[in-house]
CSV table of C-alpha atoms in Angstrom, one decimal:
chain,number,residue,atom,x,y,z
A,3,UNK,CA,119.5,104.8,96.1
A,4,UNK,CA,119.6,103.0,92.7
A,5,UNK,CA,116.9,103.4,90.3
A,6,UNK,CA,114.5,100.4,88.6
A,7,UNK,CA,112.3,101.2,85.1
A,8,UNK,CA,108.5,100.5,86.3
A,9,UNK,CA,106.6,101.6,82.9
A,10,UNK,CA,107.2,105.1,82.8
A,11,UNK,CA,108.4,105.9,86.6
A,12,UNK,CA,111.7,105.7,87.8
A,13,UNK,CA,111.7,104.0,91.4
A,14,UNK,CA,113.5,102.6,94.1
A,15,UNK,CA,115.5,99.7,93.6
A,16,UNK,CA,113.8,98.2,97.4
A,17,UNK,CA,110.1,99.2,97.7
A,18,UNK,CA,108.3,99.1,101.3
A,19,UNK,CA,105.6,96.4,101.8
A,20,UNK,CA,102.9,98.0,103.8
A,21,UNK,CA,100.8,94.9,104.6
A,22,UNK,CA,102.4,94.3,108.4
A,23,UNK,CA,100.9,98.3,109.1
A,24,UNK,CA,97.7,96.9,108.8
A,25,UNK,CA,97.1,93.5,109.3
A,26,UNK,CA,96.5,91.5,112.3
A,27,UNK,CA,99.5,91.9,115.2
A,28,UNK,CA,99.7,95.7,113.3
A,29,UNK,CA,101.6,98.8,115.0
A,30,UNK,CA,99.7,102.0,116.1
A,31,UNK,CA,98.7,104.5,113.9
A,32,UNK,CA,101.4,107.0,114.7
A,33,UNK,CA,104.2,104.2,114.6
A,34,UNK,CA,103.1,103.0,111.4
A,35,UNK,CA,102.7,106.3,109.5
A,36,UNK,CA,106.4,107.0,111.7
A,37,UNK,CA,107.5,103.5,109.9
A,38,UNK,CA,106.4,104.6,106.2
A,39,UNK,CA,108.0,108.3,106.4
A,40,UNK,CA,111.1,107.1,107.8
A,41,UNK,CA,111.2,105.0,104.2
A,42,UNK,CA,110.6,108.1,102.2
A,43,UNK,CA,113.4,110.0,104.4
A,44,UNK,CA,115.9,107.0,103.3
A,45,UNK,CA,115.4,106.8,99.4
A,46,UNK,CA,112.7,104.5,99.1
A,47,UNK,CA,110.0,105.7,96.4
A,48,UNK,CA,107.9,102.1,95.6
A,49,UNK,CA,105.4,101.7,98.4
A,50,UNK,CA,103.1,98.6,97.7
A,51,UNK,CA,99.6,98.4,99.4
A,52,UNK,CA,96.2,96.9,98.8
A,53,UNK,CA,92.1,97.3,99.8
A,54,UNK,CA,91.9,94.2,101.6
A,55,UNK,CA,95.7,94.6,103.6
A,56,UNK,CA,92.9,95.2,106.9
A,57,UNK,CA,91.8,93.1,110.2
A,58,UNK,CA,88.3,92.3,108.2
A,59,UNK,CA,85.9,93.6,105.6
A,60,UNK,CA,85.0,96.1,108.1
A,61,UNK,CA,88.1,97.9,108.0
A,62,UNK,CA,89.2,97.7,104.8
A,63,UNK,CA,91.5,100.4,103.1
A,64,UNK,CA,93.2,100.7,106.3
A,65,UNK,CA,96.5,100.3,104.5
A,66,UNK,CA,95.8,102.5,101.5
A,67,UNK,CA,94.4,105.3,104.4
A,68,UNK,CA,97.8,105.4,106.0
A,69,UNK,CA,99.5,105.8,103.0
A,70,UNK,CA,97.4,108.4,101.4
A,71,UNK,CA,98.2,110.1,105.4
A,72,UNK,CA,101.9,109.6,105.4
A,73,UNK,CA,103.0,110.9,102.0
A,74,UNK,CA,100.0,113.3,101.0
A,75,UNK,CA,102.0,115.3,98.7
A,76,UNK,CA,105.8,113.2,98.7
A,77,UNK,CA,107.2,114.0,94.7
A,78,UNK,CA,108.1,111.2,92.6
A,79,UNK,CA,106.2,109.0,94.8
A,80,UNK,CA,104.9,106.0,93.2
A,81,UNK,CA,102.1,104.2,95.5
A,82,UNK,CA,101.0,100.8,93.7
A,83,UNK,CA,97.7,99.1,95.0
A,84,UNK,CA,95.7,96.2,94.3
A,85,UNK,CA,92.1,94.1,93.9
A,86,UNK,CA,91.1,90.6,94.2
A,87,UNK,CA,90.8,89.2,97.7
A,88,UNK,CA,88.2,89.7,100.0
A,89,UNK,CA,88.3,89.3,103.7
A,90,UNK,CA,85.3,87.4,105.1
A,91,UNK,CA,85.6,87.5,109.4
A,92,UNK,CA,89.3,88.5,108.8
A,93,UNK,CA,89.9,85.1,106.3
A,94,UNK,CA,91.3,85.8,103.0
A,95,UNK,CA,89.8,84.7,100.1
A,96,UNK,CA,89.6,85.1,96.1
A,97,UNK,CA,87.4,87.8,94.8
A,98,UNK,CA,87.7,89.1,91.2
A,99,UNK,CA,85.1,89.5,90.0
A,100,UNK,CA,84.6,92.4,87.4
A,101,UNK,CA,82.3,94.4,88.9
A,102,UNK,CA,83.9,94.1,92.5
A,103,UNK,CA,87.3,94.9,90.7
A,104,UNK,CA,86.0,98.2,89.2
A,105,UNK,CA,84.2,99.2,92.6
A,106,UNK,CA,87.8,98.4,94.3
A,107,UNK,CA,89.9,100.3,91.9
A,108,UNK,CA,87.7,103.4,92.3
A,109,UNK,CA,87.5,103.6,96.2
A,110,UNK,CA,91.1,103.1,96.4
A,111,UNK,CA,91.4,106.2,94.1
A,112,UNK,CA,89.5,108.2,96.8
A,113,UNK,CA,91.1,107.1,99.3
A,114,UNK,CA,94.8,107.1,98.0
A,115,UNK,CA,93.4,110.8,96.4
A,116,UNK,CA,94.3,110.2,92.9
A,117,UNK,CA,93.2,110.3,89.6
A,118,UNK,CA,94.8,107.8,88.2
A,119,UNK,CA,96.6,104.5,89.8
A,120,UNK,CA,100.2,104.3,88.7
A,121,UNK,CA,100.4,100.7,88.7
A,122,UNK,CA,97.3,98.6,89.6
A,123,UNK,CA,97.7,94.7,90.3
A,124,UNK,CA,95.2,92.0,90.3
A,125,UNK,CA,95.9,90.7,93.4
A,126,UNK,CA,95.4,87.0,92.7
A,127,UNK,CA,93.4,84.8,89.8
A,128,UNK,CA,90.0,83.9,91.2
A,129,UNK,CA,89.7,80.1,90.2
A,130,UNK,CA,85.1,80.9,90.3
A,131,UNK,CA,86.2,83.6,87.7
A,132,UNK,CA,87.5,83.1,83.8
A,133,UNK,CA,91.0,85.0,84.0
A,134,UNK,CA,90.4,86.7,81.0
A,135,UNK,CA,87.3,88.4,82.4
A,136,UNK,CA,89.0,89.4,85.8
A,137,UNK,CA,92.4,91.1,83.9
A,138,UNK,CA,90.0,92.5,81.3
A,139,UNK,CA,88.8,94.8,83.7
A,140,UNK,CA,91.4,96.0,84.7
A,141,UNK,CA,92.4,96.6,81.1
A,142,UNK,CA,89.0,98.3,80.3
A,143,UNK,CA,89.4,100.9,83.2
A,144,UNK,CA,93.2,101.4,81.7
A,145,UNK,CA,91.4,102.2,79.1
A,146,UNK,CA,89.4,104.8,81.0
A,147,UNK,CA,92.7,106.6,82.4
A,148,UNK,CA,91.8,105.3,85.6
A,149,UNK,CA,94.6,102.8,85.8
A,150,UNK,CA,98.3,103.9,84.3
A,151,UNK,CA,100.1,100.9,84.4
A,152,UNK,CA,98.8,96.9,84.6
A,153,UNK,CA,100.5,94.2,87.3
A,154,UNK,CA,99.4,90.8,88.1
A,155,UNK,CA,100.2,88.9,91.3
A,156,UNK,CA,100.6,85.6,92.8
A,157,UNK,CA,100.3,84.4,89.5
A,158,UNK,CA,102.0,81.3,86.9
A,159,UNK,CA,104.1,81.7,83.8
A,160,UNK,CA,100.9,80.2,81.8
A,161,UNK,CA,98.9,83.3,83.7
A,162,UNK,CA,101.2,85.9,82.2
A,163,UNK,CA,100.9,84.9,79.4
A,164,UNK,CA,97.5,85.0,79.2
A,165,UNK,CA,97.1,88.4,80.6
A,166,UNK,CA,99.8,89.2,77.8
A,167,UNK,CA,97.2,88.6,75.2
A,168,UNK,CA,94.5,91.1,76.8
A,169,UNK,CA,97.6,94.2,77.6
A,170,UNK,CA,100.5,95.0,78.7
A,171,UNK,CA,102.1,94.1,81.9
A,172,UNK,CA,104.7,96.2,84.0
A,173,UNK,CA,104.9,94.5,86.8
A,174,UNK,CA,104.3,91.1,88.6
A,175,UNK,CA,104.1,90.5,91.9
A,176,UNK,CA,105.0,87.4,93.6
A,177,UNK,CA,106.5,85.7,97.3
A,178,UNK,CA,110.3,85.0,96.9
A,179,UNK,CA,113.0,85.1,98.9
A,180,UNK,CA,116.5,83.0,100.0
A,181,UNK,CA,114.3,80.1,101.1
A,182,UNK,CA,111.5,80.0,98.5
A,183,UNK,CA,112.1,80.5,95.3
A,184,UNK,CA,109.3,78.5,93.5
A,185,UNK,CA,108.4,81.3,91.5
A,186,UNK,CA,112.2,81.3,89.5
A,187,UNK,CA,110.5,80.1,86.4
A,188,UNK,CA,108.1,83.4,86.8
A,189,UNK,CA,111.3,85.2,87.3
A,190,UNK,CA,113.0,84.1,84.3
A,191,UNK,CA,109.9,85.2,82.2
A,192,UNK,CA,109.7,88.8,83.6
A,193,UNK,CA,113.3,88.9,82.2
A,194,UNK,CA,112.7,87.9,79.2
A,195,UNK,CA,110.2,90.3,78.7
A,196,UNK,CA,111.1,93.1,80.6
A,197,UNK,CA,108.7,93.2,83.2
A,198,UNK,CA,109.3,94.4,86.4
A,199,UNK,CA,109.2,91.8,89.2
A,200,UNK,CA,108.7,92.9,92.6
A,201,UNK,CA,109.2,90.3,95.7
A,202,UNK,CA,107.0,90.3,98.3
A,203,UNK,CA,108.0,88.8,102.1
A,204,UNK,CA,111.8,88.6,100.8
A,205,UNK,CA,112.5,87.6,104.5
A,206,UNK,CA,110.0,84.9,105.0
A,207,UNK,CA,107.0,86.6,106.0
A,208,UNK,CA,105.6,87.1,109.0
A,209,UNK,CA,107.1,84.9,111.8
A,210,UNK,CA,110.1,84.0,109.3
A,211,UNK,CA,112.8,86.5,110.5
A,212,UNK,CA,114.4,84.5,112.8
A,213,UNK,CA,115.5,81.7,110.3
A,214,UNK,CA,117.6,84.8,108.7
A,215,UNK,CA,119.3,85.7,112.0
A,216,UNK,CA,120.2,82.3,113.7
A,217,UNK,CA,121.7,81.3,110.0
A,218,UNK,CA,125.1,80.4,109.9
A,219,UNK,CA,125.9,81.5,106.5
A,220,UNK,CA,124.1,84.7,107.1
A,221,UNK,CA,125.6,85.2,110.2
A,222,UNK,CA,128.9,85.2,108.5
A,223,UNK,CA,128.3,86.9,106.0
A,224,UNK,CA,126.7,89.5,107.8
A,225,UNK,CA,130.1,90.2,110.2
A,226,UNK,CA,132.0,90.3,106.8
A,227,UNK,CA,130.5,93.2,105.4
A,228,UNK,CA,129.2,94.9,109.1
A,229,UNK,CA,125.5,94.3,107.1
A,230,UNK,CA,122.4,92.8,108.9
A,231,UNK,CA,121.8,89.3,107.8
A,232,UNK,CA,118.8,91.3,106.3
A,233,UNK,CA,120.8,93.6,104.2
A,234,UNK,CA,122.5,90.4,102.9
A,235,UNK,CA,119.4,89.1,101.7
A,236,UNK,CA,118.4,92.0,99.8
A,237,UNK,CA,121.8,92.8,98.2
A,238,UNK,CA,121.8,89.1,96.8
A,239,UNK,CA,117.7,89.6,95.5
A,240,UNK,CA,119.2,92.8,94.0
A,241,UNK,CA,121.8,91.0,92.1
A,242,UNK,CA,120.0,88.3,91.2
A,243,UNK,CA,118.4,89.8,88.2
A,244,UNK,CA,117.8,93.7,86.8
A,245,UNK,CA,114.5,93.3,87.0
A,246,UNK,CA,113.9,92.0,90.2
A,247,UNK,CA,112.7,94.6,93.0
A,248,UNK,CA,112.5,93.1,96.6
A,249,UNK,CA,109.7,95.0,98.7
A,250,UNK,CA,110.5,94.3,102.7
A,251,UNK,CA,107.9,95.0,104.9
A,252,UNK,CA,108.3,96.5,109.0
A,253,UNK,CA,106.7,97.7,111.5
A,254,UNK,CA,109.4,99.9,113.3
A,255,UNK,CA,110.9,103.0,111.2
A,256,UNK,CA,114.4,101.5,112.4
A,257,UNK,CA,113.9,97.8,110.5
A,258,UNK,CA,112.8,99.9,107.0
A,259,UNK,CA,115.7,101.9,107.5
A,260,UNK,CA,118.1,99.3,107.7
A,261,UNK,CA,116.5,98.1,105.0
A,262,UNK,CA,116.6,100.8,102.8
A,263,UNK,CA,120.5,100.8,103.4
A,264,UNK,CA,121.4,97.6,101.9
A,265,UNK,CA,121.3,99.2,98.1
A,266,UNK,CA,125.2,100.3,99.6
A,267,UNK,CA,126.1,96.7,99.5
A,268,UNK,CA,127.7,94.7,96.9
A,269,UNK,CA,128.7,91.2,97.3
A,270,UNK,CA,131.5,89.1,96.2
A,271,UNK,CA,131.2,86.9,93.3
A,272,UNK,CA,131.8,83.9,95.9
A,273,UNK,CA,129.5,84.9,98.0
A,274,UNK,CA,126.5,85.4,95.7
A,275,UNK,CA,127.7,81.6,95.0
A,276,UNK,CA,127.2,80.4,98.1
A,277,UNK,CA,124.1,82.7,98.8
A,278,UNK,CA,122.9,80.7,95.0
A,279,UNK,CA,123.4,77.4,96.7
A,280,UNK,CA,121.9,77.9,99.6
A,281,UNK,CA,118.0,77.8,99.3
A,282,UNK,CA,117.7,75.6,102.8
A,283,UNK,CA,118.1,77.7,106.1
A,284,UNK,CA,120.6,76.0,108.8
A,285,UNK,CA,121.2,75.8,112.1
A,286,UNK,CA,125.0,75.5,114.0
């Protein structure tokens, strides 16, 4: 599998989305920890999690537990986790503030058993909370050795750059995919800088998958290269830019690992075009 730069690791250039294991409509345990080894077994080293990716505040760290089960000892594995969100009666809401950010960070070290984090987002800007103070502390416990590496997601160009002024940034994290792309100005600035963005629910997100498979263009494209309309999708994110990594989620080892496979295909000029121009799914 190709490679992408994230700080100081070299990763996979498709990362696995672990938020379906464990929120509501999730697998069972053993399918789900089946789903996130068969990812390992095909090349992928980027697994993306977070504290609150639960059913409720009672149960949360579900995610990070099933990683932290699946790959206890996997080499060159690179498990990125975030803070930020809270989820009240299974609702999700904004909640960074610093001292629930630095209690977050260091339960996810237990139960991810590591030291250090290798890359640690803020999961989203909490409009009750000054950024500054909220990616501050994240900075301070970089500081500490606690956190290797900074990321920010869901966030604006105008929020980079603010975080920009407190530390460095390797990677942002943002929704983006054939259909939604309101985050290309985001996109354009992780370029410029060299910051690593990864793209979460690059086929829709939950519910979504079925605009990809009854689309015409897809469709064809998809008999042209014997690809899933899937793989098509993630071999045009791919070449849309070097620094973009797309991070599909599943549920079923056999959707990861078709997944996983699409870093084999390479599209035509012409069709990248036409893949460009189409930002509206379609119906025949």
């Amino acid at each position: 599998m190709q490679d992408k730069q994230l700080g100081s690791y070299r990763i996979s250039a498709i990362g696995f989305g672990g938020a379906p294991l464990s929120v509501p409509g999730r697998p069972d345990r053993e399918r789900a920890m089946k789903t996130i080894k068969e990812a390992w077994e095909n090349g992928i080293t980027f697994f993306d999690t977070a504290d609150t990716y639960s059913l409720n505040e009672h149960d949360l760290g579900h995610n990070e537990q099933l990683f932290a089960d699946s790959l206890p000892s996997a080499p060159g594995c690179v498990i990125a986790t975030k803070s930020g969100l809270a989820r009240p009666d299974g609702a999700w809401t904004r909640s960074a503030h610093p001292r629930s950010l630095r209690a977050a960070c260091e339960r996810s070290l237990t139960l991810l058993r590591r030291d250090v984090h290798p890359l640690y987002y803020l999961h989203a800007p909490d409009p009750e909370v000054p950024f500054a103070e909220s990616f501050g502390e994240l900075s301070r416990l970089q500081e500490e050795g606690k956190i290797e590496h900074l990321g920010l997601s869901n966030v604006s160009v105008a929020e980079c750059e603010a975080a920009l002024d407190i530390a460095n940034v390797a990677a942002v994290q943002n929704r983006y995919h054939l259909f939604e792309r309101s985050s290309s100005d985001v996109l354009a600035f992780c370029e410029s800088r060299r910051i690593l963005f990864v793209a979460y629910s690059p086929f829709g997100g939950p519910g979504q998958s079925s605009r990809l498979r009854q689309d015409p263009l897809l469709q064809d494209l998809a008999s042209a290269y014997e690809a899933s309309p899937y793989q098509i999708v993630l071999a045009w994110m791919m070449a849309r830019s070097p620094q973009l990594l797309p991070i599909p989620g599943a549920t079923r080892p056999d959707s990861i690992r078709d997944s996983a496979q699409a870093v084999r295909l390479r599209l035509s000029s012409e069709d990248l075009a036409k893949l460009d121009a189409h930002d509206t799914p379609s119906a025949r």
